[in-house]
Short mmCIF file of C-alpha atoms in Angstrom, two decimals:
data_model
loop_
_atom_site.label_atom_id
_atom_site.label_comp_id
_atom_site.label_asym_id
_atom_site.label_seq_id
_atom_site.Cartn_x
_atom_site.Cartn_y
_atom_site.Cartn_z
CA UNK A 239 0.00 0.00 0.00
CA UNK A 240 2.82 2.32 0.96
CA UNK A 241 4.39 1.51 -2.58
CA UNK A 242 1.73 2.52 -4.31
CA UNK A 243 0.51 5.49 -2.40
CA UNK A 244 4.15 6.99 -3.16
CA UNK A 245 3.84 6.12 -7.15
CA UNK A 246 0.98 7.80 -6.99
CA UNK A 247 1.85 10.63 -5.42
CA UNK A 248 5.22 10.93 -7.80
CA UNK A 249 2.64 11.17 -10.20
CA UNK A 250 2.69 7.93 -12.01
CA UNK A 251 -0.35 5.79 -13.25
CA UNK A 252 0.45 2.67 -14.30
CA UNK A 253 2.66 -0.02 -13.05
CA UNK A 254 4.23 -2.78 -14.96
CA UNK A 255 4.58 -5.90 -13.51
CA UNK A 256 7.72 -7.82 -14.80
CA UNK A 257 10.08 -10.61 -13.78
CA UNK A 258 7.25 -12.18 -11.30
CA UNK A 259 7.33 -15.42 -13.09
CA UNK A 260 10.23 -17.20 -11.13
CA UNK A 261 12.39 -15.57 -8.01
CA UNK A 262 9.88 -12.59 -6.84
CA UNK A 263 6.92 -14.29 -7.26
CA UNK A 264 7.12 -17.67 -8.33
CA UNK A 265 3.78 -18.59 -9.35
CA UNK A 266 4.21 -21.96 -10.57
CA UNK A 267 6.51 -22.65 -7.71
CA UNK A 268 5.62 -25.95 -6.08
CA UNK A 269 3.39 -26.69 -9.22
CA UNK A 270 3.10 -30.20 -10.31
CA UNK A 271 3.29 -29.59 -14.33
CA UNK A 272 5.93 -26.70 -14.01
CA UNK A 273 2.64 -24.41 -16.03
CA UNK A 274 -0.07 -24.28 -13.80
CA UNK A 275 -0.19 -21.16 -10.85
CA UNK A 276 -0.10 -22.24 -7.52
CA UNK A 277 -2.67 -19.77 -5.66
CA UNK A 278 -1.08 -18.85 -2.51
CA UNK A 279 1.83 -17.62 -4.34
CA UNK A 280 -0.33 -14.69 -5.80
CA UNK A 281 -0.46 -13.00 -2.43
CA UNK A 282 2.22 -10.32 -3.34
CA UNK A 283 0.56 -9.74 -6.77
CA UNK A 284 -2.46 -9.51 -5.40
CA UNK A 285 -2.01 -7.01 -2.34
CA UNK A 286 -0.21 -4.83 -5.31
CA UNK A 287 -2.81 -5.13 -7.88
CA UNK A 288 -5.66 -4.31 -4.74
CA UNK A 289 -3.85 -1.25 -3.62
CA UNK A 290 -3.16 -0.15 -7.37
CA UNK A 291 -6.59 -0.07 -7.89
CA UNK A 292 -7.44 1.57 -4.90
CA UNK A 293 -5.23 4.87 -5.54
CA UNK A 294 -6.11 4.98 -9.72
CA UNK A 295 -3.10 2.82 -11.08
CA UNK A 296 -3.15 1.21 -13.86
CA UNK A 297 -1.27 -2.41 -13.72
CA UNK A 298 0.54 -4.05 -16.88
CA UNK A 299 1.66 -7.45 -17.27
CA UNK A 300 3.99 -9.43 -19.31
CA UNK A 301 3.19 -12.70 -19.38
CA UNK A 302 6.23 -14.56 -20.14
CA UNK A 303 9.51 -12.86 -19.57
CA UNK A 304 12.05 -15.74 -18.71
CA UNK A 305 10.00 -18.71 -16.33
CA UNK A 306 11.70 -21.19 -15.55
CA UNK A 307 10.31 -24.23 -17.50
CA UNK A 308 12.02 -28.12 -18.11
CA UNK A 309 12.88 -29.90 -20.96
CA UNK A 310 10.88 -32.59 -20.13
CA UNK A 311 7.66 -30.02 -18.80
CA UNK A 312 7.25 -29.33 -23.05
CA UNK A 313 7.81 -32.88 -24.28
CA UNK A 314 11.54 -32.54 -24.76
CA UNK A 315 13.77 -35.85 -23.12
CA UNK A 316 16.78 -34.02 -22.29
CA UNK A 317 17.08 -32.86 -18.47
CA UNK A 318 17.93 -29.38 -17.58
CA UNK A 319 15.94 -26.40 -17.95
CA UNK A 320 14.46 -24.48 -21.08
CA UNK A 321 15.01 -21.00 -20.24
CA UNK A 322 18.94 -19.22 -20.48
CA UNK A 323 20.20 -22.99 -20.59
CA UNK A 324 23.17 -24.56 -23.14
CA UNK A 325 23.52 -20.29 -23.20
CA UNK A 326 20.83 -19.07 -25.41
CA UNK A 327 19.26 -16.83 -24.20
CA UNK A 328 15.41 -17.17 -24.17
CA UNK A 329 15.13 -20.63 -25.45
CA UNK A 330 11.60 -21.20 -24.48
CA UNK A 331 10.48 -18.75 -26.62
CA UNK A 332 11.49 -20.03 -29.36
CA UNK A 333 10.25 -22.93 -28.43
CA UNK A 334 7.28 -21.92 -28.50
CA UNK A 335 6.80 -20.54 -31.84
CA UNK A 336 7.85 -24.41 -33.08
CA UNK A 337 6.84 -26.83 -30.07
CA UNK A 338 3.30 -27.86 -29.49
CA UNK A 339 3.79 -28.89 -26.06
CA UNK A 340 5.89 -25.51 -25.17
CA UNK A 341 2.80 -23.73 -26.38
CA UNK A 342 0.47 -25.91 -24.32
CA UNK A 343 2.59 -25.33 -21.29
CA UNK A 344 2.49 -21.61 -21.93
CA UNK A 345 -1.48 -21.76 -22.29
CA UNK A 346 -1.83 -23.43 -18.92
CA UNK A 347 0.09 -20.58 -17.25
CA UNK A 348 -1.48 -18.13 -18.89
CA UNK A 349 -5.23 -19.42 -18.34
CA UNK A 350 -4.07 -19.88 -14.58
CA UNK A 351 -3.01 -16.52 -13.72
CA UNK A 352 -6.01 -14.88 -16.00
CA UNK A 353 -8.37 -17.07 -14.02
CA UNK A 354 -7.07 -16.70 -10.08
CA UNK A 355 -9.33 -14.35 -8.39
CA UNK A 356 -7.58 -11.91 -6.32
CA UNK A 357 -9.55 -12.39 -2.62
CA UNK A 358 -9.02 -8.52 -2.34
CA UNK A 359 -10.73 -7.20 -5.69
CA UNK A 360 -13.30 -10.24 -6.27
CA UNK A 361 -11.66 -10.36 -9.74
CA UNK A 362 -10.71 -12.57 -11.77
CA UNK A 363 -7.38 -11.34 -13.26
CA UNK A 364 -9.15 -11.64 -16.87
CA UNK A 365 -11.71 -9.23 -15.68
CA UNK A 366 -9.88 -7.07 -13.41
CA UNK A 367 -10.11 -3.01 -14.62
CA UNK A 368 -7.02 -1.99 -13.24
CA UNK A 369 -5.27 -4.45 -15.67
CA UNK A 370 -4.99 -2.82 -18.22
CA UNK A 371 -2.29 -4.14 -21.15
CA UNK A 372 -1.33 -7.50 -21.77
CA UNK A 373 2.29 -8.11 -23.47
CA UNK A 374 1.99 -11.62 -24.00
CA UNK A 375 6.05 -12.38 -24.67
CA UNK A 376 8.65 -10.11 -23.34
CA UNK A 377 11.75 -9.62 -26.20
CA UNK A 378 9.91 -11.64 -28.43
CA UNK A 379 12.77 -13.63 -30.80
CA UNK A 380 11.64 -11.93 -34.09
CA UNK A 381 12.54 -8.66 -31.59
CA UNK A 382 15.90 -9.66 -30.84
CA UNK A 383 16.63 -10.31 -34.81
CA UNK A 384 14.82 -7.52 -36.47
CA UNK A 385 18.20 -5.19 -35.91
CA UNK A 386 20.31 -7.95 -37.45
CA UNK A 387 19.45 -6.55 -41.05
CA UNK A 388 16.86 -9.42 -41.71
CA UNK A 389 13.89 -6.91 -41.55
CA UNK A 390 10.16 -7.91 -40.13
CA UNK A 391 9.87 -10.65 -43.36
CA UNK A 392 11.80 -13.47 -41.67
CA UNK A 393 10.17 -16.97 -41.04
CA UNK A 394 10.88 -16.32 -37.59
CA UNK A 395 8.23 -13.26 -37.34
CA UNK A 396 6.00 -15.37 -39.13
CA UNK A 397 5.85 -17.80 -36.85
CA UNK A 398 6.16 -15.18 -34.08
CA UNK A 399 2.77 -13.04 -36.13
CA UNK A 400 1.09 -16.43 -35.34
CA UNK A 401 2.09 -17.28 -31.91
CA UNK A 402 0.54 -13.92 -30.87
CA UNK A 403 -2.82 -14.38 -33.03
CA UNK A 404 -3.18 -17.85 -31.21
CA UNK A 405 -2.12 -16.52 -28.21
CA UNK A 406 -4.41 -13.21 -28.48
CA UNK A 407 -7.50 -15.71 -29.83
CA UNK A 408 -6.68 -18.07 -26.40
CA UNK A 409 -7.13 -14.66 -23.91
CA UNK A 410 -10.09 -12.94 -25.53
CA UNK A 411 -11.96 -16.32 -26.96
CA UNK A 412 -10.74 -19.61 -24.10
CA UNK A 413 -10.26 -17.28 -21.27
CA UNK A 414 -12.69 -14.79 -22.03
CA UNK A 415 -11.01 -11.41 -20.94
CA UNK A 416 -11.25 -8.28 -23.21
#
């Protein structure tokens, strides 16, 4: 509450929530299939979101920037962890503009943290006001090569252009939030 009471009064109005997925928050901490939320580690989020809401803030939210996901959580037998491992950076996302299951996995986070209901608002995070944009990946790959001279007409921004319809389709049409 105090956090937000001084962005407020610095004059701000928004607040972007990134990085949650893993050390601050980690909200699939504990979770059985590495994707799905576990509720009671939404308690930060939600306290922040409640008092946001309370003093006129508007809240944004990336929902992937770099969590933590296994080989083996999107189909993939080879131990070790997706994300910043073998030293790419970001491999999960490019998995999943090729990988089914990587996709899948990514769905089931996403549906759980649009569906939790914060116990302070009585929202659902899919319906909550104070939410206000949605940037579904974070450095996107077809980001990190546009400045590499191959332009926005790669295959890799293709398949990145149709990650984001699917994924935009899955919030407004699956999860139902506008």
């Amino acid at each position: 509450e105090a956090f937000a009471a001084a962005l407020r009064k610095l004059g701000y109005n928004a607040v972007r929530f990134h990085n949650y997925e893993n050390e601050y928050m980690g909200l699939t901490k504990g979770s059985p299939d590495e994707a799905t939320p576990v509720p009671e580690r939404f308690e930060g989020l939600d306290n922040l979101v409640a008092a946001c809401r309370e003093r006129g803030l508007y809240v944004t939210v990336d929902l992937h920037i770099g969590r933590r996901v296994s080989y083996r959580a999107i189909g993939i037998d080879k131990p070790g962890m997706v994300v910043n491992s073998d030293g790419m950076k970001g491999e999960i996302k490019y998995q999943y503009l090729v990988n089914p299951k990587a996709r899948e996995n990514f769905k089931t986070f996403v549906r759980g943290f649009f569906e939790h209901v914060n116990p302070h608002t009585g929202n659902r995070y899919a319906d909550e006001p104070t939410l206000a944009l949605v940037s579904v990946v974070n450095e996107s790959p077809c980001c990190w090569n546009r400045y590499g001279g191959n332009g926005w007409k790669t295959d890799l921004c293709k398949l990145e252009y149709d990650l984001m319809r699917e994924m935009s389709a899955f919030i407004r049409d699956e999860v139902k939030s506008q």
